Structure formats: structure tokens, C-alpha cells
PDB file of C-alpha atoms and ligand atoms in Angstrom:
ATOM      1  CA  SER A1410       1.231  26.597  17.259  1.00  0.00           C
ATOM      2  CA  ALA A1411       1.910  23.234  18.792  1.00  0.00           C
ATOM      3  CA  HIS A1412       3.276  22.589  22.345  1.00  0.00           C
ATOM      4  CA  ALA A1413       6.906  21.838  22.423  1.00  0.00           C
ATOM      5  CA  GLU A1414       6.230  18.248  23.600  1.00  0.00           C
ATOM      6  CA  GLU A1415       3.406  17.340  21.294  1.00  0.00           C
ATOM      7  CA  PRO A1416       4.293  14.010  19.535  1.00  0.00           C
ATOM      8  CA  LEU A1417       4.200  13.756  15.649  1.00  0.00           C
ATOM      9  CA  ARG A1418       1.518  10.952  15.039  1.00  0.00           C
ATOM     10  CA  VAL A1419       1.894   8.797  12.361  1.00  0.00           C
ATOM     11  CA  GLY A1420      -0.812   6.305  11.135  1.00  0.00           C
ATOM     12  CA  SER A1421      -1.000   2.938   9.105  1.00  0.00           C
ATOM     13  CA  LYS A1422      -3.287   0.910   7.486  1.00  0.00           C
ATOM     14  CA  ARG A1423      -4.254  -2.756   8.464  1.00  0.00           C
ATOM     15  CA  PHE A1424      -1.752  -4.868   6.329  1.00  0.00           C
ATOM     16  CA  THR A1425       2.033  -5.925   6.958  1.00  0.00           C
ATOM     17  CA  GLU A1426       3.679  -3.433   4.930  1.00  0.00           C
ATOM     18  CA  SER A1427       1.825  -0.433   6.151  1.00  0.00           C
ATOM     19  CA  TYR A1428       2.795  -1.256   9.865  1.00  0.00           C
ATOM     20  CA  ILE A1429       6.461  -1.809   8.781  1.00  0.00           C
ATOM     21  CA  LEU A1430       6.462   1.558   7.041  1.00  0.00           C
ATOM     22  CA  GLY A1431       4.678   3.471   9.878  1.00  0.00           C
ATOM     23  CA  GLU A1432       7.225   1.994  12.342  1.00  0.00           C
ATOM     24  CA  ILE A1433      10.042   3.345   9.833  1.00  0.00           C
ATOM     25  CA  LEU A1434       8.383   6.836   9.787  1.00  0.00           C
ATOM     26  CA  THR A1435       7.740   6.907  13.652  1.00  0.00           C
ATOM     27  CA  GLN A1436      11.359   5.577  14.578  1.00  0.00           C
ATOM     28  CA  THR A1437      12.891   8.069  12.313  1.00  0.00           C
ATOM     29  CA  ALA A1438      10.828  11.062  13.760  1.00  0.00           C
ATOM     30  CA  ALA A1439      11.778   9.942  17.156  1.00  0.00           C
ATOM     31  CA  ARG A1440      15.161  10.623  16.823  1.00  0.00           C
ATOM     32  CA  THR A1441      14.393  14.356  16.717  1.00  0.00           C
ATOM     33  CA  GLY A1442      11.538  14.341  19.511  1.00  0.00           C
ATOM     34  CA  PRO A1443       8.311  12.632  20.511  1.00  0.00           C
ATOM     35  CA  ALA A1444       6.744  10.498  18.047  1.00  0.00           C
ATOM     36  CA  GLU A1445       3.744   8.037  18.263  1.00  0.00           C
ATOM     37  CA  HIS A1446       2.544   5.240  15.814  1.00  0.00           C
ATOM     38  CA  LYS A1447      -1.199   4.857  15.725  1.00  0.00           C
ATOM     39  CA  GLN A1448      -1.099   1.171  14.081  1.00  0.00           C
ATOM     40  CA  GLY A1449      -3.425  -0.503  11.934  1.00  0.00           C
ATOM     41  CA  LEU A1450      -6.072   2.039  12.036  1.00  0.00           C
ATOM     42  CA  GLY A1451      -8.185   0.321   9.175  1.00  0.00           C
ATOM     43  CA  ASN A1452      -8.839   0.742   5.602  1.00  0.00           C
ATOM     44  CA  THR A1453      -7.966   3.773   3.255  1.00  0.00           C
ATOM     45  CA  ALA A1454     -11.064   5.813   4.227  1.00  0.00           C
ATOM     46  CA  ILE A1455     -10.312   5.521   7.912  1.00  0.00           C
ATOM     47  CA  VAL A1456      -6.766   6.376   7.865  1.00  0.00           C
ATOM     48  CA  LEU A1457      -7.720   9.336   5.904  1.00  0.00           C
ATOM     49  CA  GLY A1458     -10.325  10.418   8.034  1.00  0.00           C
ATOM     50  CA  ALA A1459      -7.869  10.240  10.973  1.00  0.00           C
ATOM     51  CA  LEU A1460      -5.491  12.424   8.639  1.00  0.00           C
ATOM     52  CA  ARG A1461      -8.160  14.937   7.907  1.00  0.00           C
ATOM     53  CA  SER A1462      -9.536  15.170  11.438  1.00  0.00           C
ATOM     54  CA  GLY A1463      -5.859  15.933  12.901  1.00  0.00           C
ATOM     55  CA  ALA A1464      -5.473  12.452  14.873  1.00  0.00           C
ATOM     56  CA  ILE A1465      -2.662  11.497  12.907  1.00  0.00           C
ATOM     57  CA  ASP A1466      -0.207  13.995  11.183  1.00  0.00           C
ATOM     58  CA  VAL A1467       1.240  11.674   8.480  1.00  0.00           C
ATOM     59  CA  TYR A1468       0.826   8.177   6.828  1.00  0.00           C
ATOM     60  CA  LEU A1469       2.299   6.027   3.875  1.00  0.00           C
ATOM     61  CA  GLU A1470       0.021   6.123   1.003  1.00  0.00           C
ATOM     62  CA  TYR A1471       0.324   5.177  -2.630  1.00  0.00           C
ATOM     63  CA  LEU A1472      -0.007   7.467  -5.677  1.00  0.00           C
ATOM     64  CA  GLY A1473      -2.877   5.436  -7.460  1.00  0.00           C
ATOM     65  CA  THR A1474      -4.925   5.213  -4.260  1.00  0.00           C
ATOM     66  CA  ILE A1475      -4.572   8.898  -3.787  1.00  0.00           C
ATOM     67  CA  ASP A1476      -5.386   9.548  -7.257  1.00  0.00           C
ATOM     68  CA  LEU A1477      -8.505   7.343  -7.812  1.00  0.00           C
ATOM     69  CA  GLU A1478      -9.644   6.200  -4.286  1.00  0.00           C
ATOM     70  CA  ILE A1479      -9.058   9.255  -2.244  1.00  0.00           C
ATOM     71  CA  LEU A1480      -9.554  12.042  -4.903  1.00  0.00           C
ATOM     72  CA  LYS A1481     -12.003   9.919  -6.899  1.00  0.00           C
ATOM     73  CA  ASN A1482     -10.345  10.839 -10.185  1.00  0.00           C
ATOM     74  CA  PRO A1483     -12.003   8.727 -12.952  1.00  0.00           C
ATOM     75  CA  GLN A1484      -8.804   8.479 -14.759  1.00  0.00           C
ATOM     76  CA  PRO A1485      -5.214   8.707 -13.516  1.00  0.00           C
ATOM     77  CA  THR A1486      -3.942  12.264 -13.267  1.00  0.00           C
ATOM     78  CA  SER A1487      -0.449  13.704 -12.474  1.00  0.00           C
ATOM     79  CA  LEU A1488       1.376  14.617  -9.343  1.00  0.00           C
ATOM     80  CA  ASP A1489       0.627  18.169  -9.814  1.00  0.00           C
ATOM     81  CA  ALA A1490      -2.852  17.730 -10.388  1.00  0.00           C
ATOM     82  CA  MET A1491      -3.155  15.590  -7.081  1.00  0.00           C
ATOM     83  CA  ARG A1492      -1.238  18.101  -5.203  1.00  0.00           C
ATOM     84  CA  ALA A1493      -3.599  20.876  -6.287  1.00  0.00           C
ATOM     85  CA  ALA A1494      -6.620  18.841  -5.487  1.00  0.00           C
ATOM     86  CA  LEU A1495      -5.172  18.001  -1.901  1.00  0.00           C
ATOM     87  CA  ARG A1496      -4.078  21.507  -1.038  1.00  0.00           C
ATOM     88  CA  PRO A1497      -7.735  22.863  -0.126  1.00  0.00           C
ATOM     89  CA  LEU A1498      -7.997  19.744   2.003  1.00  0.00           C
ATOM     90  CA  GLY A1499      -4.794  20.865   3.889  1.00  0.00           C
ATOM     91  CA  LEU A1500      -3.044  17.928   2.811  1.00  0.00           C
ATOM     92  CA  GLY A1501       0.322  17.431   0.718  1.00  0.00           C
ATOM     93  CA  VAL A1502       2.210  14.585  -0.946  1.00  0.00           C
ATOM     94  CA  ALA A1503       6.041  14.125  -0.653  1.00  0.00           C
ATOM     95  CA  VAL A1504       8.926  12.049  -0.278  1.00  0.00           C
ATOM     96  CA  PRO A1505       8.585   9.170  -2.508  1.00  0.00           C
ATOM     97  CA  LEU A1506      10.222   6.231  -0.872  1.00  0.00           C
ATOM     98  CA  GLY A1507      11.633   4.469  -4.128  1.00  0.00           C
ATOM     99  CA  PHE A1508       9.300   1.622  -4.780  1.00  0.00           C
ATOM    100  CA  SER A1509       5.747   1.019  -5.878  1.00  0.00           C
ATOM    101  CA  ASN A1510       3.341  -1.441  -4.430  1.00  0.00           C
ATOM    102  CA  GLY A1511       0.533  -2.233  -6.957  1.00  0.00           C
ATOM    103  CA  TYR A1512      -2.382  -4.214  -7.374  1.00  0.00           C
ATOM    104  CA  ALA A1513      -2.515  -7.348  -9.605  1.00  0.00           C
ATOM    105  CA  LEU A1514      -4.429 -10.511  -9.785  1.00  0.00           C
ATOM    106  CA  ALA A1515      -2.506 -14.019  -9.291  1.00  0.00           C
ATOM    107  CA  VAL A1516      -3.141 -17.434  -9.741  1.00  0.00           C
ATOM    108  CA  ARG A1517      -1.522 -20.899  -8.884  1.00  0.00           C
ATOM    109  CA  GLY A1518       1.693 -21.439 -10.865  1.00  0.00           C
ATOM    110  CA  ASP A1519       0.305 -24.230 -12.851  1.00  0.00           C
ATOM    111  CA  ALA A1520      -2.768 -22.535 -14.090  1.00  0.00           C
ATOM    112  CA  GLU A1521      -3.674 -21.898 -17.670  1.00  0.00           C
ATOM    113  CA  VAL A1522      -4.272 -18.281 -17.832  1.00  0.00           C
ATOM    114  CA  ARG A1523      -1.403 -15.734 -18.270  1.00  0.00           C
ATOM    115  CA  ARG A1524      -3.083 -12.410 -18.947  1.00  0.00           C
ATOM    116  CA  LEU A1525      -5.918 -10.659 -17.234  1.00  0.00           C
ATOM    117  CA  SER A1526      -7.908 -10.993 -20.581  1.00  0.00           C
ATOM    118  CA  ASP A1527      -7.764 -14.714 -20.494  1.00  0.00           C
ATOM    119  CA  LEU A1528      -9.804 -14.590 -17.501  1.00  0.00           C
ATOM    120  CA  ALA A1529     -12.922 -13.585 -19.650  1.00  0.00           C
ATOM    121  CA  ALA A1530     -13.052 -17.102 -21.201  1.00  0.00           C
ATOM    122  CA  HIS A1531     -12.705 -18.992 -17.839  1.00  0.00           C
ATOM    123  CA  LEU A1532     -15.951 -18.399 -15.878  1.00  0.00           C
ATOM    124  CA  ASP A1533     -15.553 -21.355 -13.789  1.00  0.00           C
ATOM    125  CA  MET A1534     -12.691 -19.800 -12.037  1.00  0.00           C
ATOM    126  CA  LYS A1535     -13.516 -18.702  -8.467  1.00  0.00           C
ATOM    127  CA  ILE A1536     -12.021 -15.447  -7.619  1.00  0.00           C
ATOM    128  CA  GLY A1537     -11.393 -14.312  -4.029  1.00  0.00           C
ATOM    129  CA  LEU A1538     -10.665 -10.489  -3.529  1.00  0.00           C
ATOM    130  CA  SER A1539      -9.666  -8.547  -0.462  1.00  0.00           C
ATOM    131  CA  HIS A1540     -12.708  -6.572   0.906  1.00  0.00           C
ATOM    132  CA  GLU A1541     -11.294  -3.244   0.077  1.00  0.00           C
ATOM    133  CA  PHE A1542     -10.413  -4.092  -3.379  1.00  0.00           C
ATOM    134  CA  LEU A1543     -13.960  -5.852  -4.177  1.00  0.00           C
ATOM    135  CA  GLY A1544     -15.299  -2.124  -3.669  1.00  0.00           C
ATOM    136  CA  ARG A1545     -12.760   0.224  -4.698  1.00  0.00           C
ATOM    137  CA  ALA A1546     -13.128   2.528  -7.996  1.00  0.00           C
ATOM    138  CA  ASP A1547      -9.529   1.149  -8.856  1.00  0.00           C
ATOM    139  CA  GLY A1548     -10.518  -2.412  -7.996  1.00  0.00           C
ATOM    140  CA  TRP A1549     -12.837  -4.990  -9.188  1.00  0.00           C
ATOM    141  CA  PRO A1550     -15.730  -3.035 -10.511  1.00  0.00           C
ATOM    142  CA  GLY A1551     -13.538  -1.012 -12.983  1.00  0.00           C
ATOM    143  CA  LEU A1552     -11.284  -4.327 -13.728  1.00  0.00           C
ATOM    144  CA  ALA A1553     -14.603  -6.263 -14.471  1.00  0.00           C
ATOM    145  CA  ARG A1554     -15.687  -3.565 -16.954  1.00  0.00           C
ATOM    146  CA  ARG A1555     -12.196  -3.045 -18.700  1.00  0.00           C
ATOM    147  CA  TYR A1556     -11.696  -6.859 -19.173  1.00  0.00           C
ATOM    148  CA  GLY A1557     -15.455  -7.925 -19.486  1.00  0.00           C
ATOM    149  CA  LEU A1558     -15.270 -10.259 -16.611  1.00  0.00           C
ATOM    150  CA  ALA A1559     -18.615 -11.903 -15.427  1.00  0.00           C
ATOM    151  CA  GLN A1560     -17.363 -13.821 -12.345  1.00  0.00           C
ATOM    152  CA  HIS A1561     -18.764 -13.293  -8.995  1.00  0.00           C
ATOM    153  CA  PRO A1562     -15.858 -12.893  -6.614  1.00  0.00           C
ATOM    154  CA  ARG A1563     -16.171 -13.399  -3.002  1.00  0.00           C
ATOM    155  CA  GLY A1564     -14.503 -11.232  -0.031  1.00  0.00           C
ATOM    156  CA  LEU A1565     -11.546 -12.570   1.570  1.00  0.00           C
ATOM    157  CA  ASP A1566      -9.226 -11.378   4.204  1.00  0.00           C
ATOM    158  CA  HIS A1567      -5.841 -10.610   2.441  1.00  0.00           C
ATOM    159  CA  GLY A1568      -4.097 -12.281   5.331  1.00  0.00           C
ATOM    160  CA  ILE A1569      -5.400 -15.688   4.247  1.00  0.00           C
ATOM    161  CA  ALA A1570      -5.963 -15.201   0.610  1.00  0.00           C
ATOM    162  CA  TYR A1571      -2.721 -16.905  -0.328  1.00  0.00           C
ATOM    163  CA  GLU A1572      -3.515 -20.017   1.866  1.00  0.00           C
ATOM    164  CA  ALA A1573      -7.096 -19.965   0.093  1.00  0.00           C
ATOM    165  CA  LEU A1574      -5.428 -20.090  -3.069  1.00  0.00           C
ATOM    166  CA  ALA A1575      -3.015 -22.966  -2.187  1.00  0.00           C
ATOM    167  CA  GLN A1576      -5.976 -25.003  -0.773  1.00  0.00           C
ATOM    168  CA  ARG A1577      -7.848 -24.372  -4.246  1.00  0.00           C
ATOM    169  CA  GLN A1578     -10.853 -22.728  -2.333  1.00  0.00           C
ATOM    170  CA  VAL A1579     -10.259 -19.974  -4.787  1.00  0.00           C
ATOM    171  CA  ASP A1580      -8.471 -19.874  -8.261  1.00  0.00           C
ATOM    172  CA  ALA A1581      -7.509 -16.326  -8.302  1.00  0.00           C
ATOM    173  CA  ILE A1582      -6.701 -13.625  -5.797  1.00  0.00           C
ATOM    174  CA  ASP A1583      -5.668  -9.988  -5.907  1.00  0.00           C
ATOM    175  CA  ILE A1584      -2.134  -9.416  -4.587  1.00  0.00           C
ATOM    176  CA  TYR A1585      -0.103  -6.512  -3.612  1.00  0.00           C
ATOM    177  CA  SER A1586       3.117  -6.425  -5.682  1.00  0.00           C
ATOM    178  CA  THR A1587       5.608  -6.287  -2.803  1.00  0.00           C
ATOM    179  CA  ASP A1588       3.914  -9.284  -0.800  1.00  0.00           C
ATOM    180  CA  ALA A1589       6.515 -11.558  -0.115  1.00  0.00           C
ATOM    181  CA  LYS A1590       4.318 -14.668  -0.529  1.00  0.00           C
ATOM    182  CA  ILE A1591       3.888 -14.294  -4.317  1.00  0.00           C
ATOM    183  CA  ARG A1592       7.286 -15.896  -4.603  1.00  0.00           C
ATOM    184  CA  GLN A1593       6.853 -18.352  -1.475  1.00  0.00           C
ATOM    185  CA  TYR A1594       3.869 -19.724  -3.030  1.00  0.00           C
ATOM    186  CA  GLY A1595       5.197 -19.719  -6.694  1.00  0.00           C
ATOM    187  CA  LEU A1596       2.291 -17.800  -7.974  1.00  0.00           C
ATOM    188  CA  ARG A1597       1.928 -16.345 -11.506  1.00  0.00           C
ATOM    189  CA  VAL A1598       0.982 -12.683 -11.641  1.00  0.00           C
ATOM    190  CA  LEU A1599      -1.492 -12.174 -14.452  1.00  0.00           C
ATOM    191  CA  ASP A1600      -0.091  -9.478 -17.188  1.00  0.00           C
ATOM    192  CA  ASP A1601      -2.470  -6.440 -16.931  1.00  0.00           C
ATOM    193  CA  ASP A1602      -2.488  -6.440 -20.927  1.00  0.00           C
ATOM    194  CA  LYS A1603      -5.074  -3.435 -21.057  1.00  0.00           C
ATOM    195  CA  GLN A1604      -3.046  -1.466 -18.631  1.00  0.00           C
ATOM    196  CA  TYR A1605      -5.925  -1.242 -16.133  1.00  0.00           C
ATOM    197  CA  PHE A1606      -3.747  -0.381 -13.039  1.00  0.00           C
ATOM    198  CA  PRO A1607      -2.023   2.825 -12.306  1.00  0.00           C
ATOM    199  CA  ARG A1608       1.243   3.368 -10.439  1.00  0.00           C
ATOM    200  CA  TYR A1609       1.131   2.886  -6.641  1.00  0.00           C
ATOM    201  CA  ASP A1610       4.403   4.751  -5.666  1.00  0.00           C
ATOM    202  CA  ALA A1611       4.695   4.547  -1.967  1.00  0.00           C
ATOM    203  CA  VAL A1612       4.603   8.361  -0.896  1.00  0.00           C
ATOM    204  CA  LEU A1613       3.911  10.291   2.203  1.00  0.00           C
ATOM    205  CA  LEU A1614       0.461  11.800   2.567  1.00  0.00           C
ATOM    206  CA  TYR A1615       0.623  14.538   5.258  1.00  0.00           C
ATOM    207  CA  ARG A1616      -0.948  17.480   6.734  1.00  0.00           C
ATOM    208  CA  LEU A1617       0.503  20.850   5.316  1.00  0.00           C
ATOM    209  CA  ASP A1618       1.483  22.115   8.655  1.00  0.00           C
ATOM    210  CA  VAL A1619       3.664  19.197   9.575  1.00  0.00           C
ATOM    211  CA  PRO A1620       6.846  20.706   8.294  1.00  0.00           C
ATOM    212  CA  GLN A1621       6.567  23.938  10.541  1.00  0.00           C
ATOM    213  CA  ARG A1622       5.166  21.966  13.402  1.00  0.00           C
ATOM    214  CA  PHE A1623       7.932  19.394  13.495  1.00  0.00           C
ATOM    215  CA  PRO A1624      10.789  20.947  11.363  1.00  0.00           C
ATOM    216  CA  GLN A1625      13.348  18.383  12.794  1.00  0.00           C
ATOM    217  CA  ALA A1626      11.338  15.348  12.271  1.00  0.00           C
ATOM    218  CA  TRP A1627      10.284  16.545   9.027  1.00  0.00           C
ATOM    219  CA  ARG A1628      13.876  16.832   7.693  1.00  0.00           C
ATOM    220  CA  ALA A1629      14.719  13.552   9.152  1.00  0.00           C
ATOM    221  CA  ILE A1630      11.756  12.008   7.166  1.00  0.00           C
ATOM    222  CA  GLU A1631      12.779  13.687   4.066  1.00  0.00           C
ATOM    223  CA  GLN A1632      16.142  11.810   4.117  1.00  0.00           C
ATOM    224  CA  LEU A1633      14.109   8.473   3.690  1.00  0.00           C
ATOM    225  CA  GLN A1634      13.369   9.688  -0.063  1.00  0.00           C
ATOM    226  CA  GLY A1635      14.287   7.001  -2.509  1.00  0.00           C
ATOM    227  CA  THR A1636      15.889   4.718   0.103  1.00  0.00           C
ATOM    228  CA  ILE A1637      13.569   1.693  -0.239  1.00  0.00           C
ATOM    229  CA  LYS A1638      13.654  -0.580  -3.396  1.00  0.00           C
ATOM    230  CA  ALA A1639      10.939  -3.059  -3.982  1.00  0.00           C
ATOM    231  CA  ASP A1640      13.198  -5.911  -3.146  1.00  0.00           C
ATOM    232  CA  ASP A1641      14.015  -4.249   0.262  1.00  0.00           C
ATOM    233  CA  MET A1642      10.403  -4.059   0.941  1.00  0.00           C
ATOM    234  CA  ILE A1643       9.681  -7.505  -0.138  1.00  0.00           C
ATOM    235  CA  ALA A1644      12.380  -8.676   2.385  1.00  0.00           C
ATOM    236  CA  MET A1645      11.019  -6.647   5.135  1.00  0.00           C
ATOM    237  CA  ASN A1646       7.578  -8.156   4.526  1.00  0.00           C
ATOM    238  CA  ALA A1647       8.843 -11.577   4.511  1.00  0.00           C
ATOM    239  CA  ALA A1648      10.743 -10.894   7.912  1.00  0.00           C
ATOM    240  CA  ALA A1649       7.349 -10.041   9.210  1.00  0.00           C
ATOM    241  CA  GLU A1650       5.147 -12.823   7.775  1.00  0.00           C
ATOM    242  CA  ARG A1651       7.619 -15.655   7.320  1.00  0.00           C
ATOM    243  CA  ASP A1652      10.089 -15.092  10.051  1.00  0.00           C
ATOM    244  CA  GLY A1653       7.560 -13.665  12.669  1.00  0.00           C
ATOM    245  CA  LYS A1654       9.819 -10.733  13.371  1.00  0.00           C
ATOM    246  CA  SER A1655       8.045  -7.633  14.988  1.00  0.00           C
ATOM    247  CA  PHE A1656       7.292  -4.463  12.993  1.00  0.00           C
ATOM    248  CA  SER A1657       9.456  -2.496  15.300  1.00  0.00           C
ATOM    249  CA  THR A1658      12.552  -4.878  14.913  1.00  0.00           C
ATOM    250  CA  ILE A1659      12.132  -4.769  11.214  1.00  0.00           C
ATOM    251  CA  ALA A1660      12.077  -1.119  11.107  1.00  0.00           C
ATOM    252  CA  ARG A1661      14.807  -0.582  13.560  1.00  0.00           C
ATOM    253  CA  ASP A1662      17.183  -3.179  11.784  1.00  0.00           C
ATOM    254  CA  TRP A1663      16.375  -1.356   8.361  1.00  0.00           C
ATOM    255  CA  LEU A1664      17.114   1.989   9.722  1.00  0.00           C
ATOM    256  CA  ALA A1665      20.407   0.750  11.330  1.00  0.00           C
ATOM    257  CA  CYS A1666      21.853  -0.571   8.067  1.00  0.00           C
ATOM    258  CA  LYS A1667      20.268   1.751   5.610  1.00  0.00           C
ATOM    259  CA  VAL A1668      20.603   5.379   7.344  1.00  0.00           C
ATOM    260  CA  ASP A1669      23.463   4.850   9.784  1.00  0.00           C
ATOM    261  CA  GLY A1670      25.284   2.390   7.765  1.00  0.00           C
ATOM    262  CA  SER A1671      25.356   4.772   4.489  1.00  0.00           C
TER     263      SER A1671
HETATM  264  N1  PBE B1784      -2.028  -1.463  -1.848  1.00  0.00           N
HETATM  265  C1  PBE B1784      -1.873  -1.975  -3.054  1.00  0.00           C
HETATM  266  C2  PBE B1784      -2.610  -0.400  -2.051  1.00  0.00           C
HETATM  267  C3  PBE B1784      -2.964  -0.014  -3.325  1.00  0.00           C
HETATM  268  C4  PBE B1784      -2.228  -1.007  -4.215  1.00  0.00           C
HETATM  269  C5  PBE B1784      -2.952  -2.381  -1.047  1.00  0.00           C
HETATM  270  C6  PBE B1784      -0.821  -1.271  -1.252  1.00  0.00           C
HETATM  271  C7  PBE B1784      -3.532   0.487  -0.983  1.00  0.00           C
HETATM  272  O1  PBE B1784      -4.252   1.614  -1.255  1.00  0.00           O
HETATM  273  O2  PBE B1784      -3.113   0.319   0.162  1.00  0.00           O
END
């Protein structure tokens, strides 16, 4: 059993939204006791490793990522199936926040293509993809197979992908559906006309002993269920990337109006 003063440790991945949600979880837990945010640990594999080793207790993950990338299921499964597969690892899924943040491919607003299947006939298009998407089972390899795409994408840091697209260094990029820059750059998100991508609902991935070790923090965190809609998340991502607000300020402002104000 934990020492009374041991902090609840929250992790996050290395992109805007993950930092913000890590702050929201940490600040929520901090109202009940010590809490610590280990920010921007790395990609999915690294944050998962930190969770499994006990270096962190909880982080915000996405259902499709749990299903296809973490559990390596070849096809999307059910939430019950995911829970059953995670239990032997000492992990659980809970508290859907109320939005999903999915992968898609996007092009400049004046491009000819509208659907992912249109890409097959445009071999001249240069595709730039975030490094994790390039290698993931639910990323490029499966997408290329499903749609018969023969392009050779290059790896791009997601932080500079929108600028590279605007500068015409590439003609298509992978986007996260709650990225504020989709609207800001007037991009067209290509229709996934062969339903390749699964749902990526935002949920907590946590060590199963957390509710017993941190009962008050856990009850506080449970109150976040269903409270963040996609437009809220897009606005928070914009506050960071467009307005340059700090992740902790964005989280504090959101908690002040959403939780205290309701
Ligand atoms: N994303 C988009 C994902 C999956 C879809 C970047 C939010 C992630 O696994 O982090």
C-alpha cells in the first residue's frame, strides 16, 4: 500500500492535446492530494512502458490506439474485449472524456482529391506523415494496403506538418481530427470512404490499483467523464498553438469554467 504522501503520477505523449489533457488530469487530482505530471514522455510505446513499469499511474489514451497499437488486434474489437485483454497487464480503461481525436489524411483546400480512394490515381502526390503514423499498424502500412496506395511517404514531425503542406513541400499529411490547424489552414480532410480508421475516443488508461491507492483523486477524475466535446478540445489546442498559452493555464481556465461553473 502507498505512503500517504506519494503523488499520483500522470503521463502524457509529445503533442499539444496530450500535454493539455495531462494537465487537466493532474490539476484535477491535485485538488485532493499530491499529483505530478510527467510531461511529453514520448510516443505511445514509451508512455505505455512508463505505465506498465509504474513510473506513471494514468494517462489519456485513445480507444483505437489501445485496440490496434497497444493490444495489436488485427481488427477493431469491443471495449469489453479490450478490458479483458488489459486486465492481465494490470491495466484498465475508464472515464471517456466525451470526444474522439482520430487520424485522417488532409490536403490543401484547393486540391483535386476528395476521398482517400482518389489518392490511388495520384501517384505524383507527395505524402508527409508523422513518424509514429508511418510505422503504426493502424497507420500508413494498413492504409496503403486498404486503398492500394503506392506513394512513398516521408516522415515529418507533426509540429511542422501543416507548414510543410502550406509551403507545398508535401501535398498530403496525416492530421489528428482535433488539431486546431485544420481550420486555420483551410484544409480538406479526405473522406475515409473504405472505413479504414477506427474510433479514437479519448479515455483514461490506468493501473488497476489507482482507485484503491488514490480514492479521492480517482473520484475527482471520474467527474471529468463526458465533459470535453470535440469543439472544446479544438479550442484548447488553438489556445496553445495559436495564442501561445501554457498548457497549465489552458487546463486551469478550462477547469475553472467547466467544473466550478457548472
Ligand atoms: N492521435 C490521433 C492518436 C491516434 C489518433 C494522435 C490522437 C494517438 O494515438 O495519439
